[in-house]
Short mmCIF file of N, CA and C in Angstrom, two decimals:
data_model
loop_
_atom_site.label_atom_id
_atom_site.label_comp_id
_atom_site.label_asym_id
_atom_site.label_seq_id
_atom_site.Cartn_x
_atom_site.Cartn_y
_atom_site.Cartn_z
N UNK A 249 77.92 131.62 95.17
CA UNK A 249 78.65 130.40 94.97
C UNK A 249 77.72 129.32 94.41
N UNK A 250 77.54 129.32 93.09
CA UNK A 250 76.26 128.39 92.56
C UNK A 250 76.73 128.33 90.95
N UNK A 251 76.04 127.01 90.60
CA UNK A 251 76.13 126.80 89.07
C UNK A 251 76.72 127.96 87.99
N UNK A 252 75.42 129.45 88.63
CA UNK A 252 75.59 130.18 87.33
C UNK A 252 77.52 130.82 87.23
N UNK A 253 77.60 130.72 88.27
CA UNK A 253 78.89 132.10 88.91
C UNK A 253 79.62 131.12 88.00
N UNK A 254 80.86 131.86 87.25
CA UNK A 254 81.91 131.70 86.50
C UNK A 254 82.67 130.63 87.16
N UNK A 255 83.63 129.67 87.12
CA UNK A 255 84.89 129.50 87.45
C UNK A 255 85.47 130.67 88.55
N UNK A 256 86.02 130.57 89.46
CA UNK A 256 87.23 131.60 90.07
C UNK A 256 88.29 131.42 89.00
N UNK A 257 89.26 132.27 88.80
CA UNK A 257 90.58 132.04 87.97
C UNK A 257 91.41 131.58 89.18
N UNK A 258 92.23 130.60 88.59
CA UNK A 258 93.20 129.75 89.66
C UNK A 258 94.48 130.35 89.65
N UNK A 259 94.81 130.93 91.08
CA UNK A 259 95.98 131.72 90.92
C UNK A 259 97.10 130.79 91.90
N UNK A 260 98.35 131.10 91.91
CA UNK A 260 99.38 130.56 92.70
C UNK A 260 98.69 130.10 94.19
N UNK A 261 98.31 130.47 94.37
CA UNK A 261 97.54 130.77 95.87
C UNK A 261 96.33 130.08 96.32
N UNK A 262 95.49 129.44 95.69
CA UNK A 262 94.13 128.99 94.91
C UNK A 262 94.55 127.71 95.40
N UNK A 263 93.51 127.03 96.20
CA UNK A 263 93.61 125.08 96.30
C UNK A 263 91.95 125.26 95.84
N UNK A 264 92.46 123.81 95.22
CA UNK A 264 91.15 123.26 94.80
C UNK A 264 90.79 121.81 95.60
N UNK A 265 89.28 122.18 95.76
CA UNK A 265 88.87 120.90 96.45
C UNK A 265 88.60 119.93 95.59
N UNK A 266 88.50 118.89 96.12
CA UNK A 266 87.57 118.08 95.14
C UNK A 266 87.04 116.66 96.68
N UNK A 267 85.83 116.20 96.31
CA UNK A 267 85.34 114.87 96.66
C UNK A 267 84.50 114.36 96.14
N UNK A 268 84.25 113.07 96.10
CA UNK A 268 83.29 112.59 95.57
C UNK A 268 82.22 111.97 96.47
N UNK A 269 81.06 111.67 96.21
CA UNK A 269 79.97 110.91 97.34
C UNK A 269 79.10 110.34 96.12
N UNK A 270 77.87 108.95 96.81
CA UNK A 270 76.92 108.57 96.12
C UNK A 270 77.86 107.74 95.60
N UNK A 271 76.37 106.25 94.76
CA UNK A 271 77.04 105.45 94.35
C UNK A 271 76.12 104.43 95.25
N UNK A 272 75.92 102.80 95.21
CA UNK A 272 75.21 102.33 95.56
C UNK A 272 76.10 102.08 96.97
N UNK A 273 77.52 101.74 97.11
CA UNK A 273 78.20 101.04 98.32
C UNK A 273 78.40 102.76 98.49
N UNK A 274 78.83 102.83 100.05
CA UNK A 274 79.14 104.16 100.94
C UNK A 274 81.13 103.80 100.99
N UNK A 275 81.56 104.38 100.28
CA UNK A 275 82.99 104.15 100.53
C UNK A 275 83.45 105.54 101.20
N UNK A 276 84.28 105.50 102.39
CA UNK A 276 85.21 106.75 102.85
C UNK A 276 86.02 107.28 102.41
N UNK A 277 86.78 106.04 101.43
CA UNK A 277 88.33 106.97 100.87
C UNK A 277 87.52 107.80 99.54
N UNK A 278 86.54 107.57 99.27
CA UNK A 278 85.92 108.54 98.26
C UNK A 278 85.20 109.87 98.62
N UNK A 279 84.62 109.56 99.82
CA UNK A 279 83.60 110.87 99.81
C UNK A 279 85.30 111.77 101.01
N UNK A 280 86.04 111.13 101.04
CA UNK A 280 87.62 112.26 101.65
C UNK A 280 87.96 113.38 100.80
N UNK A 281 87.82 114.33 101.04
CA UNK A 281 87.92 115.72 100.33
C UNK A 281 89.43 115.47 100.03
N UNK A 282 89.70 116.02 99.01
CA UNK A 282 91.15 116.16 98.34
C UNK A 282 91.66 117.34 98.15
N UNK A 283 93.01 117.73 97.92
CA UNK A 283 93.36 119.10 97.72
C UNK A 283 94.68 118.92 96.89
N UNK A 284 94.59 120.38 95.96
CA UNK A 284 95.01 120.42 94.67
C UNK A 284 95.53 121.52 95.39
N UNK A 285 96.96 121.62 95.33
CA UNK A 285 97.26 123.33 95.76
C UNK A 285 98.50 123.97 94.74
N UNK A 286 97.71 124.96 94.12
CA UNK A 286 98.13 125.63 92.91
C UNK A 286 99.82 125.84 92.99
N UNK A 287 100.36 125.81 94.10
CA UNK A 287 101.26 126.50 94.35
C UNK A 287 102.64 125.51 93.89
N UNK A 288 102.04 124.23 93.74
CA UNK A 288 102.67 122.94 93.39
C UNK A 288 102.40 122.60 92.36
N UNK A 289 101.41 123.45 91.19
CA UNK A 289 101.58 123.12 89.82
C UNK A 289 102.06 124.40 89.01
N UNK A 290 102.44 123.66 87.59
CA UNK A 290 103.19 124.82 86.68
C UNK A 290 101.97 125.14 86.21
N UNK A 291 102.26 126.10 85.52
CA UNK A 291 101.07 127.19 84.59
C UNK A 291 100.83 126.39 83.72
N UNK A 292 101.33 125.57 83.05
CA UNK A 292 100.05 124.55 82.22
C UNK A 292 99.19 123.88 82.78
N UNK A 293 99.94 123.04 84.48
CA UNK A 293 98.95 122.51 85.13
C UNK A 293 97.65 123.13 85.56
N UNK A 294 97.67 124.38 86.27
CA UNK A 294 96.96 125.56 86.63
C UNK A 294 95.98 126.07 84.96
N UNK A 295 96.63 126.22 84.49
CA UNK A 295 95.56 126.35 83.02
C UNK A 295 94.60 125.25 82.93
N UNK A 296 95.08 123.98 82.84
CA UNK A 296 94.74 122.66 82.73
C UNK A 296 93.24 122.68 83.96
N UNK A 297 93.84 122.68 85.06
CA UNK A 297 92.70 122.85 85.83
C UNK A 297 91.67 124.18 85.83
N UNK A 298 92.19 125.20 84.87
CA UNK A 298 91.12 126.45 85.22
C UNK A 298 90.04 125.70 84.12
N UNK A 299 90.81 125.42 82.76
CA UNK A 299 89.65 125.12 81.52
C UNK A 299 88.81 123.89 82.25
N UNK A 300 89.64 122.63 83.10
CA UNK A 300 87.95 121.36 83.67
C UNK A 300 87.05 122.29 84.20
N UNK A 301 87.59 123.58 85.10
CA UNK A 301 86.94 124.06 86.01
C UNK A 301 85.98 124.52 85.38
N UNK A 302 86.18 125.68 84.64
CA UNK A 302 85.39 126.04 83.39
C UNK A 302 84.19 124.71 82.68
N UNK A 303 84.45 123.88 82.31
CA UNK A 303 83.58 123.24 81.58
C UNK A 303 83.11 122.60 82.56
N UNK A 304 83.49 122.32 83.45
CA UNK A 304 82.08 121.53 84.59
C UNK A 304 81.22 122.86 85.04
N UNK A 305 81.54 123.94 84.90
CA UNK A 305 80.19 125.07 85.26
C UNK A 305 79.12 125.12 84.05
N UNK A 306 79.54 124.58 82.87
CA UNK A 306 78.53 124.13 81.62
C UNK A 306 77.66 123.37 82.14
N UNK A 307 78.19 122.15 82.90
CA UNK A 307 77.05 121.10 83.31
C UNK A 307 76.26 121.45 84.16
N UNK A 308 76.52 122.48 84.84
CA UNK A 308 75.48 123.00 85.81
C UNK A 308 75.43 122.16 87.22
N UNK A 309 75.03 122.77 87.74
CA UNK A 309 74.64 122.07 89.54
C UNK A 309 73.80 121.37 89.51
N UNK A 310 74.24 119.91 89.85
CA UNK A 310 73.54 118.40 89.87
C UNK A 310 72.64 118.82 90.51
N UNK A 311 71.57 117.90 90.51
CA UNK A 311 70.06 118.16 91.51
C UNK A 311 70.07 117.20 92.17
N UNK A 312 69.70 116.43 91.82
CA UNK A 312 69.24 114.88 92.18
C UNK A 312 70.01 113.77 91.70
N UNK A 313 70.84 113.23 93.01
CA UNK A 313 71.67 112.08 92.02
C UNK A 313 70.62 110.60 92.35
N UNK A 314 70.66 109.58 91.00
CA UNK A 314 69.76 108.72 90.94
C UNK A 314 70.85 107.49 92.16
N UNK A 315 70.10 106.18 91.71
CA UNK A 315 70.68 105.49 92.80
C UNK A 315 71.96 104.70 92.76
N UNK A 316 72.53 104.69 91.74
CA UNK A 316 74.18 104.66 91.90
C UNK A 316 74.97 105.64 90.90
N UNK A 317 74.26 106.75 91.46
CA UNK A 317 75.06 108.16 90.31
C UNK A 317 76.04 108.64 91.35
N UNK A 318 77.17 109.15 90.82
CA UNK A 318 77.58 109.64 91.58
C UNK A 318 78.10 111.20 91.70
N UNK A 319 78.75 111.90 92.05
CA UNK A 319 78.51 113.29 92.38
C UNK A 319 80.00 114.09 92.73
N UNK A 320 80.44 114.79 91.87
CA UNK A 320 81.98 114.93 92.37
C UNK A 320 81.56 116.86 93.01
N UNK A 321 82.20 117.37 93.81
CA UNK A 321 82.29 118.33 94.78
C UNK A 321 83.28 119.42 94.11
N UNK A 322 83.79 120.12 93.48
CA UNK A 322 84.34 120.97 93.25
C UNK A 322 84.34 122.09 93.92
N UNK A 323 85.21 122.90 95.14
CA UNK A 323 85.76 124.15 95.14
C UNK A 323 86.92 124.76 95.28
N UNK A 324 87.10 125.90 95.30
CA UNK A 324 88.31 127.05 95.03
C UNK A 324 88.77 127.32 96.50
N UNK A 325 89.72 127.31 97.46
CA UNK A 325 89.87 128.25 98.05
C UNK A 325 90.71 129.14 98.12
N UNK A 326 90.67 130.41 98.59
CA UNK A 326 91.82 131.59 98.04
C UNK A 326 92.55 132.14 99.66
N UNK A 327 93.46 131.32 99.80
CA UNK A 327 94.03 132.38 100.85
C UNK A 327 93.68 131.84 102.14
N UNK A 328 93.26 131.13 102.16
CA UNK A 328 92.39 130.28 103.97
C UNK A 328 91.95 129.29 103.59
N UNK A 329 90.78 128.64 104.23
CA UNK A 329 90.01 127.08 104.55
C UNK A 329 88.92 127.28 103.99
N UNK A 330 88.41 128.69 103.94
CA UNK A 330 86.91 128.96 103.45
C UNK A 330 86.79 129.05 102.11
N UNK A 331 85.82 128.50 101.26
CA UNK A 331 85.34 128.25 99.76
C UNK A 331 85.20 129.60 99.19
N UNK A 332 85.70 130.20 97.96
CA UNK A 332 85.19 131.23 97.32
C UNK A 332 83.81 130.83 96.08
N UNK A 333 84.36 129.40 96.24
CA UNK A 333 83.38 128.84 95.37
C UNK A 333 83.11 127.50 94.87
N UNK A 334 82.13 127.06 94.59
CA UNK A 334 81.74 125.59 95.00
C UNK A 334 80.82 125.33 94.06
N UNK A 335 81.02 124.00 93.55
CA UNK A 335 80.12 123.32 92.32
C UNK A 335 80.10 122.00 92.86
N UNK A 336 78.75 121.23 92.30
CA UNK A 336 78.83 120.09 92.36
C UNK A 336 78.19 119.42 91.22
N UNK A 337 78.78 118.60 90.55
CA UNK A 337 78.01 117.58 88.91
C UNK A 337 78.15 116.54 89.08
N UNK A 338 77.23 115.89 88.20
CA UNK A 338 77.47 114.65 88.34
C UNK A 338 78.31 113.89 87.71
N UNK A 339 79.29 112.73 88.41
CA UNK A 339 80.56 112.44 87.95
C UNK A 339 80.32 111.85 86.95
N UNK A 340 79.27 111.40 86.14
CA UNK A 340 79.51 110.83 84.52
C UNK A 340 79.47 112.03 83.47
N UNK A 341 79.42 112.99 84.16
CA UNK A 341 79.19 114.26 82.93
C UNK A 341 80.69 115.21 83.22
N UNK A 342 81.39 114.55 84.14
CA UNK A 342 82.51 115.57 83.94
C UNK A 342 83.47 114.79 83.15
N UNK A 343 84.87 115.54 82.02
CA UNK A 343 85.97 115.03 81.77
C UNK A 343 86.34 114.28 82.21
N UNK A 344 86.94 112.56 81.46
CA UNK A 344 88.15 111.91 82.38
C UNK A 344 89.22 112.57 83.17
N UNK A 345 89.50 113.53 82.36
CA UNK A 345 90.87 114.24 82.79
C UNK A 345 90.57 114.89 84.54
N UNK A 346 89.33 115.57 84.87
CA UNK A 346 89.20 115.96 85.91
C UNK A 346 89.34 114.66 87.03
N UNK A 347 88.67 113.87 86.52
CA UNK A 347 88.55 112.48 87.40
C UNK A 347 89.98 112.22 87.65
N UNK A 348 91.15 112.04 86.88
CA UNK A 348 92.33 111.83 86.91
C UNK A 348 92.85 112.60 87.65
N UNK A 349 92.56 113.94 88.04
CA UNK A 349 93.36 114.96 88.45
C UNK A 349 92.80 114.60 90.29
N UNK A 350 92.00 113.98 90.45
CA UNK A 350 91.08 113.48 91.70
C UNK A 350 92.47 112.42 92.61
N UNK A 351 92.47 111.81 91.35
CA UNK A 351 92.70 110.42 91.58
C UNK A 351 94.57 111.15 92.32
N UNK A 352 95.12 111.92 91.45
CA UNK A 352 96.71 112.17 91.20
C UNK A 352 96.57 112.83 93.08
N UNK A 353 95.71 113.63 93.21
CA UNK A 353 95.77 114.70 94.32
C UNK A 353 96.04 113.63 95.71
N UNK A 354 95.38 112.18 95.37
CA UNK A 354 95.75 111.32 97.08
C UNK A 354 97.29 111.57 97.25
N UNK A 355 97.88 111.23 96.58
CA UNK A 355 98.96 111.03 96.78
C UNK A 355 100.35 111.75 96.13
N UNK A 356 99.94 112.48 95.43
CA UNK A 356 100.96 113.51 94.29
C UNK A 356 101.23 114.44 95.04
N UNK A 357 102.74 115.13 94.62
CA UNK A 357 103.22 116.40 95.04
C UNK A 357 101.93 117.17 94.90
N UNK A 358 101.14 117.05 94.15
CA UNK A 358 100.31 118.37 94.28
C UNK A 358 99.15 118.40 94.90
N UNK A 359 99.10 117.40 96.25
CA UNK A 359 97.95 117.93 97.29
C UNK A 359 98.95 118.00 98.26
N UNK A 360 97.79 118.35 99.49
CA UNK A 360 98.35 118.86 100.63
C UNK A 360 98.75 117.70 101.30
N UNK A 361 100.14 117.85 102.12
CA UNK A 361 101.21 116.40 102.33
C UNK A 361 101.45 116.83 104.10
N UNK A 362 99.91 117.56 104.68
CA UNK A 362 100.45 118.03 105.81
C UNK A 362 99.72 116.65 107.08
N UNK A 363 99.26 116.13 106.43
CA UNK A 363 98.39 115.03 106.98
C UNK A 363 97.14 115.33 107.32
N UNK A 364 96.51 116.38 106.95
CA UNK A 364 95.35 116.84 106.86
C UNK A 364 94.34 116.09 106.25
N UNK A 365 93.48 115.39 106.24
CA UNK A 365 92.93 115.17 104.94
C UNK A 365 91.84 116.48 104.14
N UNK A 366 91.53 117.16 105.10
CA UNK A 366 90.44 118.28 104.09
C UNK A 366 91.51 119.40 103.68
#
């Protein structure tokens, strides 16, 4: 579960995490894990999210974030709570569009609406 490993392919079944952390102020509603659950998007959406997924494994696994960089969390899970796979970049090098898809998951049909927050 590291930089080099592919994308997982996002199937019906497939939630995606996302959070963000870092940044000079410590905010909570940011570093709150989010969830994307496949099962609530159409196959363009699900495409849509396999190709960000895909191109943030280009940027590779952040190292070191400087002192107001910040750092978005990407993983897959398939079938349970546990990660099949996990990235983390730094949030000025990923797509707007992924950032957007962050933002849609607080509150959109397509995160989890069980009152969970992880």
């Amino acid at each position: 579960m590291n930089a080099q490993d592919a994308a997982p392919r996002l199937t019906a079944t497939s939630v995606l995490r996302l959070s963000r952390e870092g940044g000079v102020a410590h905010m909570p509603g940011l570093a709150r894990p989010r969830r994307i659950r496949c099962d609530r998007c159409s196959e363009a959406q699900r495409a849509e999210l396999q190709a960000l997924l895909d191109e943030a494994v280009r940027y590779g696994e952040c190292q070191a974030p400087g002192a107001d960089r910040r750092i978005l969390h990407l993983g897959v899970e398939e079938g349970g709570e546990m990660p099949i796979w996990s990235l983390s970049v730094a949030e000025d090098s990923v797509p707007e569009t992924l950032l957007r898809w962050w933002r849609l998951a607080v509150e959109d049909a397509f995160s989890s609406d069980d009152g969970d927050p992880a």
